[in-house]
Structure formats: structure tokens, C-alpha cells
């Protein structure tokens, strides 16, 4: 907004907002509830920490960025729910140490847990937040957990440290609702389409094995006609298959572990959420 060619122009601001709103709606956002637009200068810091003066932008009466961030309601996470911690990294240090963010439940020194999807029982030797050893950690905290019972070579990024009583599900296929953003070279999206799946810490090659139904973007209801392929901007329910077991949850049960993106050649072509897990798959 501070660029000399823009100079905090309300016309330019309104133009950007008018172009972004339809895209965000197609991507599944509730624009009135979940999206806030405000003018800032990232390079100069204008309207970020403190509100800018009328001399800079006379038409803006809203908050600065920090005020807008402070007003956001943080999603509730269940400290008493089943333990879930996607593993983003691991290393060896007087045992095996795994790193990640606690998404649900809590972890305490002495706990017995499962590393999924390989179903290895482990014991928690120590828990660290930053550089400090702590007795326990809860949802939203980034932690390092020292484990016994497993070698670091048997752990990959995307594995999940999970409670024993209610372990996370491991699957090789699932049904998902996808919002197609922009396919490369205006390709069509059909059964056989291959991409790279990114879901929590998992990065895995995948294939669309079946298109189940197309969703009307205006009514958000299934369309009656049989769907063989879709193009940019479509919403479609499909079956996704991966080669190796991955740990995921239904979006309706656990949003953090049920939302994902599909990427091709480094470009995001679709965003999606896990709708159903196959019957019979169990941890």
C-alpha cells in the first residue's frame, strides 16, 4: 500500500478486496466471519504495531494488524482428548528425541504412547518446551519428547505420537472434498490425476482413484449428474490413494489433522479436507 504508484489509495484497496473475496469464498472461507482486510506496509511497519495517522491514510478507521490479531478467537484444543502430536523432526540424544506440536491431549514424563503408523510402543523419558525440561505439556505447545523403545531411524516426519487407548487411524486411502484452485496448463482433474499430498507433517505422493460427486459452489449441495472430470474452480468429492500408510483424521473430528493441500511441480493446485475414512481401517 505504501508503494508510490499506490500511495494508500482506497480505490486500489477496494480493487484488491473485490478480487480476493470471490477466490476466498470458492476456497471455502466464510468471508464475513473468517476474513479481515486491512492496509499495511510490511517494509515500513505502517499500521502493524500501532494505528497509522490520518495524514498517511485518511480513509482508514479500522485497527492495526496487531489489534486485529489480538481480536482473533483462538480455536479450542482439548487437553483431555486423545494425545496427538505429529512428528516434524527427530534426532538421537540419550535416546530418541522427537519434535512437534501437541494438537490434542497432554504428555507427561513416564507416559506410554504409540508411534503411528508403525504401532511401536514407547515410553516418555522427558519433555522439553524450548530449552526447559517440563513435567508435562498440553495442546498448542511446541515440544521435544525424549523416548525409549524406538530408534530414530524408525521414525519419519509425518508419523504421529499417539495415545495407546485411542490411537490415530492409519490409512492408504480416504474420501476428501477438494476445492480445485488452478491446475497446471489448464489440465482437467479426473481419476488417475497424480499430485503430492501435504497434510500436517506428511508429504506423500498420491493419486485420485475416483471422482464421487461434484458440489455446487453456490448451494454447497451435491450435483445430480455423474462427474467424470472437473476444471479450475470446481468443488469435488473424490477418493485419494497413497502408497504408504499415513495418519490422518476426519476434518469434522479433528480439523488440524484433516485439512490438506495437493501440489504439483511446486504449485498448490487444490485444497481439501478429509471427509471419510474407509471402514475396517483401524490403528
XYZ file of C-alpha atoms in Angstrom:
283
model
C 0.000 0.000 0.000
C 2.957 2.367 0.548
C 4.284 1.905 -2.995
C 4.494 5.286 -4.765
C 2.184 4.014 -7.509
C -0.462 3.150 -4.897
C 0.129 5.716 -2.126
C -2.521 4.239 0.194
C -5.219 4.566 -2.469
C -8.684 3.433 -1.350
C -9.517 2.590 -4.965
C -6.605 0.153 -5.120
C -7.521 -1.297 -1.718
C -11.123 -1.862 -2.834
C -9.921 -3.416 -6.094
C -7.754 -5.950 -4.247
C -10.578 -6.798 -1.845
C -13.073 -7.255 -4.691
C -10.717 -9.694 -6.425
C -9.839 -11.655 -3.285
C -13.352 -12.132 -1.895
C -14.649 -14.443 -4.694
C -11.445 -16.510 -4.561
C -11.653 -16.896 -0.766
C -15.333 -17.866 -0.976
C -14.518 -20.550 -3.538
C -11.764 -21.805 -1.242
C -14.336 -22.415 1.488
C -13.840 -19.355 3.699
C -16.725 -17.553 5.347
C -15.552 -14.103 4.281
C -17.808 -12.172 6.665
C -16.781 -14.262 9.663
C -13.260 -15.522 8.991
C -11.563 -12.861 6.835
C -10.383 -9.344 7.666
C -8.820 -6.906 5.203
C -6.627 -4.002 6.313
C -3.966 -1.805 4.676
C -0.378 -2.112 5.936
C 3.209 -1.595 4.888
C 5.254 -4.686 5.631
C 8.537 -2.954 4.771
C 7.994 0.171 6.866
C 5.779 -1.373 9.555
C 2.993 1.142 8.999
C -0.323 0.128 10.619
C 1.200 -3.028 12.048
C 2.007 -2.388 15.727
C 0.184 0.927 16.092
C -2.605 2.566 14.115
C -1.459 4.879 11.360
C -2.387 8.535 11.358
C -4.937 10.216 9.120
C -2.096 12.049 7.402
C -0.968 8.725 5.902
C -4.317 7.110 5.135
C -7.252 9.455 5.792
C -9.958 6.940 4.823
C -8.918 4.106 7.184
C -10.745 3.936 10.538
C -10.034 0.299 11.383
C -7.465 -1.435 13.606
C -3.772 -2.053 13.074
C -2.517 -5.586 12.340
C -1.641 -6.427 15.969
C -5.073 -5.300 17.162
C -6.733 -7.453 14.508
C -4.605 -10.448 15.514
C -5.378 -9.929 19.217
C -9.102 -9.975 18.415
C -8.960 -13.408 16.761
C -10.594 -16.179 18.762
C -8.086 -18.983 19.238
C -9.595 -22.416 18.390
C -10.145 -24.530 21.466
C -7.995 -27.628 21.816
C -8.872 -30.439 24.182
C -6.227 -31.056 26.889
C -8.146 -34.160 27.953
C -8.627 -35.558 24.445
C -6.644 -38.411 22.876
C -2.981 -37.466 22.581
C -1.901 -36.388 19.096
C 1.494 -34.960 18.165
C 2.579 -35.028 14.503
C 6.340 -35.523 14.367
C 8.185 -32.912 12.294
C 11.752 -33.992 13.139
C 13.786 -36.461 15.195
C 17.359 -36.927 16.412
C 19.393 -39.090 18.760
C 20.313 -37.712 22.204
C 20.433 -40.147 25.129
C 17.525 -41.927 23.478
C 15.373 -40.849 20.578
C 14.062 -37.276 20.632
C 11.057 -36.259 18.517
C 9.853 -32.725 17.839
C 6.364 -31.454 17.100
C 3.327 -29.525 18.280
C 0.808 -31.095 20.638
C -2.545 -30.922 18.841
C -4.655 -32.726 21.435
C -4.301 -34.204 24.902
C -1.239 -33.831 27.081
C 2.075 -35.614 27.514
C 3.776 -36.306 30.838
C 7.111 -37.824 31.754
C 6.564 -41.557 32.249
C 3.649 -41.866 29.794
C 3.368 -44.867 27.490
C 2.476 -43.851 23.927
C 2.300 -45.263 20.399
C 4.302 -44.103 17.411
C 1.955 -44.453 14.458
C 1.589 -45.829 11.822
C 4.212 -48.439 12.750
C 2.427 -49.168 16.080
C 5.592 -49.046 18.185
C 5.040 -48.731 21.935
C 7.334 -46.125 23.513
C 7.881 -44.561 26.922
C 8.318 -40.847 27.570
C 11.633 -40.199 29.331
C 11.483 -36.402 29.303
C 9.522 -33.454 27.887
C 11.061 -30.111 26.872
C 9.467 -26.765 25.970
C 12.071 -24.510 24.369
C 15.214 -25.420 26.318
C 13.416 -26.100 29.583
C 12.566 -29.533 30.902
C 8.920 -29.652 31.983
C 6.788 -32.243 33.712
C 4.005 -32.109 31.128
C 2.870 -30.222 28.014
C -0.559 -29.569 26.529
C -2.304 -28.556 23.299
C -0.675 -25.852 21.201
C 2.785 -26.261 22.732
C 5.835 -26.986 20.585
C 7.834 -29.639 22.378
C 10.698 -32.079 22.230
C 9.955 -35.504 23.701
C 12.694 -37.990 24.593
C 11.540 -41.576 24.045
C 12.731 -45.078 24.784
C 11.678 -48.170 22.868
C 12.331 -46.926 19.341
C 15.306 -45.975 17.193
C 15.361 -42.630 15.421
C 15.878 -44.439 12.104
C 12.414 -45.999 12.506
C 10.679 -42.604 12.621
C 9.772 -40.397 9.654
C 8.379 -36.878 9.510
C 4.605 -37.204 9.465
C 4.489 -40.078 11.936
C 2.243 -39.284 14.900
C 2.879 -39.773 18.594
C -0.478 -41.047 19.792
C -2.324 -42.268 22.865
C -2.469 -46.026 23.357
C -6.145 -46.196 24.343
C -7.370 -44.109 21.383
C -4.702 -44.295 18.683
C -4.893 -42.290 15.491
C -6.101 -44.074 12.356
C -3.575 -45.080 9.684
C -4.873 -45.430 6.107
C -3.751 -45.693 2.496
C -6.922 -44.128 1.063
C -9.663 -41.748 2.122
C -12.549 -39.696 0.742
C -11.987 -35.958 0.549
C -13.703 -32.780 -0.550
C -11.407 -30.753 -2.794
C -11.507 -27.164 -3.956
C -9.644 -27.033 -7.267
C -7.614 -23.826 -7.448
C -5.529 -23.699 -10.611
C -4.414 -26.804 -12.478
C -1.180 -26.622 -14.429
C -1.604 -25.824 -18.136
C -5.408 -25.830 -17.687
C -5.373 -29.599 -17.259
C -8.533 -31.484 -16.313
C -8.890 -33.147 -12.931
C -10.033 -36.746 -13.273
C -9.396 -40.272 -11.985
C -5.712 -41.030 -12.399
C -4.583 -37.480 -11.554
C -1.372 -37.563 -9.503
C -0.033 -34.953 -7.100
C 1.866 -34.543 -3.841
C -0.272 -34.595 -0.699
C 0.658 -32.271 2.185
C -1.288 -32.982 5.393
C 0.100 -31.857 8.787
C 3.739 -33.058 8.625
C 3.070 -35.705 5.936
C 4.384 -35.237 2.401
C 3.324 -38.182 0.239
C 2.678 -38.859 -3.435
C -0.984 -39.575 -4.098
C -3.408 -40.474 -6.865
C -7.066 -39.601 -7.354
C -8.620 -43.014 -7.936
C -12.291 -41.995 -8.217
C -14.424 -38.865 -8.512
C -17.512 -39.429 -6.361
C -19.609 -36.288 -6.786
C -19.353 -32.638 -7.728
C -20.539 -29.940 -5.325
C -22.424 -26.856 -6.495
C -20.210 -23.947 -5.328
C -23.232 -21.696 -4.745
C -25.543 -24.028 -2.813
C -22.773 -26.296 -1.430
C -25.011 -29.268 -2.244
C -24.126 -32.336 -4.372
C -24.949 -32.096 -8.074
C -27.005 -34.936 -9.553
C -25.020 -35.528 -12.722
C -22.265 -38.130 -12.740
C -18.860 -36.490 -12.621
C -16.051 -37.705 -14.892
C -13.755 -34.688 -14.682
C -13.659 -31.148 -13.294
C -11.719 -27.970 -14.044
C -10.415 -24.929 -12.190
C -12.760 -23.581 -9.520
C -14.724 -26.807 -9.058
C -15.543 -28.442 -5.745
C -15.458 -32.226 -5.903
C -15.615 -35.199 -3.553
C -13.102 -37.848 -4.539
C -11.158 -40.855 -3.296
C -7.471 -40.273 -2.671
C -4.918 -43.087 -2.505
C -1.331 -43.067 -1.229
C 1.356 -45.738 -1.385
C 2.281 -45.764 2.309
C 0.204 -45.672 5.474
C -0.451 -42.138 6.707
C -2.017 -40.945 9.965
C -4.995 -38.632 9.468
C -8.369 -37.737 10.995
C -11.717 -36.696 9.561
C -11.899 -32.913 9.299
C -15.173 -32.911 11.244
C -13.489 -34.732 14.138
C -10.074 -33.070 14.112
C -9.544 -30.151 11.727
C -5.786 -29.825 12.333
C -5.181 -33.374 11.129
C -7.885 -33.395 8.457
C -7.036 -30.457 6.167
C -4.524 -30.701 3.346
C -3.218 -29.336 0.066
C -2.348 -31.007 -3.228
C 0.714 -29.691 -5.032
C 2.129 -30.346 -8.493
C 5.560 -29.138 -9.589
C 5.767 -26.926 -6.521
C 2.396 -25.256 -7.107
C -0.718 -25.694 -4.963
C -3.465 -26.974 -7.261
C -6.126 -27.845 -4.668
C -7.029 -27.542 -1.002
C -9.136 -30.135 0.734
C -10.483 -31.756 3.845
C -10.807 -35.404 4.830
C -14.479 -36.399 4.783
C -14.472 -40.164 5.362
C -12.015 -42.886 6.333
C -12.567 -46.402 4.959
C -14.439 -48.830 7.182
C -12.204 -51.517 8.589
C -9.139 -49.311 8.807
C -8.021 -49.179 12.372
C -4.914 -48.382 14.226
